Amino acid sequence: MLYELTKLPYQYSDLEPHIDSQTMEIHHSKHHAAYTNNFNAALKGSEFENSKIEDIFKSASKLPLPIRNNSGGYFNHDLFWKVLKPNGGGLPTGDLLNAINKQFGSFDKFKEIFSAAGATRFGSGWAWLVVNSKKELEVGSTPNQDNPLMDVSDIKGTPILTLDVWEHAYYLKYQNKRPDYISAFWNVVNWDEISKRFLLAIH
Ligand code: MN
């Protein structure tokens, strides 16, 4: 099957000033487009050509690197765009907020742990909030374009929130100040979308 570049549910400039328009445009139309095209190209003629992406991830340890890297690059960015929105931020509500409080003590503590996961990921990678096999929330990070659906990942589960901490995600506006980008990110988080994904994952 052919994968298609995600259509953003907002404009490139809509996440300003937290994520700038130029970064969004390059990130989506160049970086994500390249992962999508390269994923399709790597799949073509391979034994994984007709596999579901979830099954591709489960075999990550056995994948040729072009498929491992580009399947993750395709999927991770697709999720990232969808968990962002203009004028987002604030707090989740209902079952998700209750689960966060139960797992991490408080919403502020959760933010601190997730932010640290992104800030301390050495080099390029992603921070994650997942629902693990015990149906509990868990925070962690992965290198490169790996994700928690891959058998190679230290953190495993259904991802419901992610943050791209590759330099291409923030360097134009924030340069070396990754923690400033992470602080700004909280203003554009789409908690409605994450709650929806949380409820699907626990049921
Ligand atoms: Mn990226």
CSV table of C-alpha atoms and ligand atoms in Angstrom, one decimal:
chain,number,residue,atom,x,y,z
A,1,MET,CA,0.0,0.0,0.0
A,2,LEU,CA,1.0,3.6,-0.5
A,3,TYR,CA,1.3,5.9,2.4
A,4,GLU,CA,0.3,9.6,2.0
A,5,LEU,CA,1.6,12.7,3.6
A,6,THR,CA,-0.7,13.8,6.4
A,7,LYS,CA,-2.9,16.8,5.6
A,8,LEU,CA,-2.5,19.2,8.5
A,9,PRO,CA,-5.7,20.1,10.3
A,10,TYR,CA,-4.4,23.7,10.6
A,11,GLN,CA,-2.2,26.2,8.8
A,12,TYR,CA,1.6,26.3,9.1
A,13,SER,CA,1.4,29.7,10.9
A,14,ASP,CA,-1.4,28.6,13.3
A,15,LEU,CA,1.0,27.3,16.0
A,16,GLU,CA,2.8,30.7,16.2
A,17,PRO,CA,4.5,32.0,18.3
A,18,HIS,CA,5.2,28.6,20.0
A,19,ILE,CA,6.2,26.7,16.8
A,20,ASP,CA,7.1,29.1,14.0
A,21,SER,CA,5.6,29.0,10.5
A,22,GLN,CA,8.8,28.4,8.7
A,23,THR,CA,9.8,25.4,10.9
A,24,MET,CA,6.3,23.9,10.4
A,25,GLU,CA,6.4,24.3,6.6
A,26,ILE,CA,9.9,22.8,6.2
A,27,HIS,CA,9.2,20.1,8.8
A,28,HIS,CA,5.9,19.0,7.2
A,29,SER,CA,6.5,19.6,3.4
A,30,LYS,CA,10.2,18.6,3.4
A,31,HIS,CA,11.1,16.3,6.3
A,32,HIS,CA,7.8,14.4,6.7
A,33,ALA,CA,7.3,14.3,3.0
A,34,ALA,CA,10.7,12.7,2.6
A,35,TYR,CA,10.0,10.1,5.2
A,36,THR,CA,6.7,9.3,3.6
A,37,ASN,CA,8.2,9.0,0.1
A,38,ASN,CA,11.2,7.0,1.3
A,39,PHE,CA,9.0,4.7,3.3
A,40,ASN,CA,6.9,3.9,0.1
A,41,ALA,CA,10.1,3.5,-1.9
A,42,ALA,CA,11.7,1.2,0.7
A,43,LEU,CA,8.6,-1.0,0.9
A,44,LYS,CA,8.3,-1.5,-2.8
A,45,GLY,CA,9.3,-5.0,-3.7
A,46,SER,CA,10.2,-5.9,-0.1
A,47,GLU,CA,8.7,-8.7,1.9
A,48,PHE,CA,6.8,-6.1,4.0
A,49,GLU,CA,5.1,-4.5,1.0
A,50,ASN,CA,1.7,-5.7,2.0
A,51,SER,CA,2.2,-5.8,5.8
A,52,LYS,CA,0.2,-3.6,8.2
A,53,ILE,CA,2.4,-0.9,9.7
A,54,GLU,CA,1.7,-2.3,13.2
A,55,ASP,CA,3.2,-5.6,12.0
A,56,ILE,CA,6.2,-3.8,10.4
A,57,PHE,CA,6.9,-2.1,13.8
A,58,LYS,CA,6.7,-5.5,15.6
A,59,SER,CA,9.5,-6.7,13.3
A,60,ALA,CA,11.6,-3.6,13.7
A,61,SER,CA,14.6,-5.5,15.0
A,62,LYS,CA,14.7,-7.5,11.7
A,63,LEU,CA,13.9,-4.6,9.3
A,64,PRO,CA,16.3,-3.2,6.8
A,65,LEU,CA,17.2,0.2,8.2
A,66,PRO,CA,15.5,2.2,5.4
A,67,ILE,CA,12.2,0.6,6.3
A,68,ARG,CA,12.8,0.9,10.1
A,69,ASN,CA,13.8,4.6,9.8
A,70,ASN,CA,11.2,5.7,7.3
A,71,SER,CA,8.2,3.8,8.7
A,72,GLY,CA,8.9,5.5,12.0
A,73,GLY,CA,9.5,8.8,10.4
A,74,TYR,CA,6.2,8.5,8.6
A,75,PHE,CA,4.1,7.4,11.6
A,76,ASN,CA,5.7,9.5,14.3
A,77,HIS,CA,5.2,12.8,12.5
A,78,ASP,CA,1.6,11.8,11.6
A,79,LEU,CA,0.9,11.4,15.3
A,80,PHE,CA,2.8,14.5,16.2
A,81,TRP,CA,0.8,16.8,13.9
A,82,LYS,CA,-2.5,15.4,15.3
A,83,VAL,CA,-1.7,15.9,18.9
A,84,LEU,CA,-1.0,19.6,18.3
A,85,LYS,CA,-3.5,22.4,17.7
A,86,PRO,CA,-3.7,26.2,17.7
A,87,ASN,CA,-4.6,27.6,21.1
A,88,GLY,CA,-4.2,24.2,22.7
A,89,GLY,CA,-2.5,23.5,26.0
A,90,GLY,CA,-4.2,23.8,29.4
A,91,LEU,CA,-5.1,20.6,31.2
A,92,PRO,CA,-6.7,17.4,30.1
A,93,THR,CA,-10.0,16.5,31.7
A,94,GLY,CA,-11.9,13.4,32.9
A,95,ASP,CA,-10.5,9.9,32.8
A,96,LEU,CA,-7.1,11.0,31.3
A,97,LEU,CA,-6.5,13.6,34.0
A,98,ASN,CA,-7.4,11.1,36.6
A,99,ALA,CA,-5.0,8.6,35.1
A,100,ILE,CA,-2.2,11.2,35.0
A,101,ASN,CA,-2.8,12.1,38.6
A,102,LYS,CA,-2.8,8.5,39.7
A,103,GLN,CA,0.3,7.6,37.7
A,104,PHE,CA,2.5,10.7,38.2
A,105,GLY,CA,1.1,12.3,41.3
A,106,SER,CA,0.0,15.5,39.6
A,107,PHE,CA,-0.3,17.1,36.1
A,108,ASP,CA,2.7,19.3,36.9
A,109,LYS,CA,4.8,16.3,37.8
A,110,PHE,CA,3.8,14.6,34.6
A,111,LYS,CA,4.8,17.7,32.6
A,112,GLU,CA,8.1,17.7,34.4
A,113,ILE,CA,8.8,14.0,33.7
A,114,PHE,CA,7.7,14.2,30.0
A,115,SER,CA,9.7,17.4,29.5
A,116,ALA,CA,12.8,15.8,31.0
A,117,ALA,CA,12.4,12.7,28.7
A,118,GLY,CA,12.5,15.1,25.7
A,119,ALA,CA,15.3,17.3,27.1
A,120,THR,CA,17.6,14.4,28.0
A,121,ARG,CA,17.2,12.3,24.9
A,122,PHE,CA,20.7,12.5,23.5
A,123,GLY,CA,20.9,13.5,19.9
A,124,SER,CA,17.7,13.0,17.8
A,125,GLY,CA,14.5,11.3,18.9
A,126,TRP,CA,11.1,11.5,20.4
A,127,ALA,CA,9.4,11.8,23.9
A,128,TRP,CA,6.3,9.6,24.4
A,129,LEU,CA,3.3,9.2,26.6
A,130,VAL,CA,2.0,5.7,26.1
A,131,VAL,CA,-0.6,3.3,27.5
A,132,ASN,CA,1.4,0.2,28.3
A,133,SER,CA,0.3,-3.5,28.4
A,134,LYS,CA,-0.9,-3.0,32.0
A,135,LYS,CA,-3.2,-0.2,30.7
A,136,GLU,CA,-1.1,2.2,32.7
A,137,LEU,CA,0.4,5.5,31.5
A,138,GLU,CA,4.1,5.5,31.0
A,139,VAL,CA,6.6,8.2,29.8
A,140,GLY,CA,9.9,7.6,27.9
A,141,SER,CA,11.8,8.4,24.8
A,142,THR,CA,13.2,6.7,21.7
A,143,PRO,CA,16.2,7.5,19.5
A,144,ASN,CA,16.1,8.4,15.8
A,145,GLN,CA,12.7,7.5,14.3
A,146,ASP,CA,12.0,4.5,16.6
A,147,ASN,CA,8.7,4.4,18.5
A,148,PRO,CA,7.0,2.5,21.3
A,149,LEU,CA,5.2,0.1,18.8
A,150,MET,CA,8.6,-1.2,17.7
A,151,ASP,CA,10.1,-4.4,19.3
A,152,VAL,CA,13.4,-2.5,19.7
A,153,SER,CA,12.0,0.2,21.9
A,154,ASP,CA,12.8,0.5,25.6
A,155,ILE,CA,9.3,2.0,26.2
A,156,LYS,CA,6.5,-0.1,24.7
A,157,GLY,CA,2.8,0.6,24.4
A,158,THR,CA,0.2,2.5,22.5
A,159,PRO,CA,1.5,6.1,21.9
A,160,ILE,CA,-1.1,8.8,22.8
A,161,LEU,CA,1.2,11.9,22.9
A,162,THR,CA,4.6,12.5,21.3
A,163,LEU,CA,7.1,15.3,20.9
A,164,ASP,CA,9.7,15.5,18.2
A,165,VAL,CA,13.0,16.6,19.7
A,166,TRP,CA,15.1,16.4,16.5
A,167,GLU,CA,16.9,19.7,15.9
A,168,HIS,CA,14.9,20.2,12.7
A,169,ALA,CA,11.8,20.5,14.9
A,170,TYR,CA,13.0,23.6,16.7
A,171,TYR,CA,16.5,24.9,15.6
A,172,LEU,CA,15.3,27.9,13.4
A,173,LYS,CA,13.5,29.5,16.3
A,174,TYR,CA,15.1,28.0,19.4
A,175,GLN,CA,18.7,27.1,18.2
A,176,ASN,CA,20.4,25.1,20.9
A,177,LYS,CA,17.6,25.8,23.5
A,178,ARG,CA,15.7,22.6,23.3
A,179,PRO,CA,14.1,23.1,26.8
A,180,ASP,CA,12.6,26.4,25.6
A,181,TYR,CA,11.0,24.6,22.7
A,182,ILE,CA,9.6,22.0,25.0
A,183,SER,CA,8.1,24.6,27.3
A,184,ALA,CA,6.4,26.3,24.3
A,185,PHE,CA,5.1,22.9,23.1
A,186,TRP,CA,2.8,22.7,26.1
A,187,ASN,CA,0.8,25.7,24.7
A,188,VAL,CA,-0.2,23.8,21.5
A,189,VAL,CA,-1.0,20.4,22.9
A,190,ASN,CA,-4.4,19.0,21.8
A,191,TRP,CA,-5.7,17.3,24.9
A,192,ASP,CA,-9.1,16.4,23.3
A,193,GLU,CA,-7.3,14.3,20.7
A,194,ILE,CA,-5.0,12.7,23.3
A,195,SER,CA,-8.0,11.9,25.6
A,196,LYS,CA,-9.7,10.2,22.6
A,197,ARG,CA,-6.6,8.1,22.0
A,198,PHE,CA,-6.3,7.3,25.7
A,199,LEU,CA,-9.9,6.0,25.9
A,200,LEU,CA,-9.4,3.8,22.8
A,201,ALA,CA,-6.2,2.4,24.2
A,202,ILE,CA,-7.6,1.4,27.6
A,203,HIS,CA,-10.8,-0.2,26.3
B,1,MN,MN,10.7,15.7,12.7
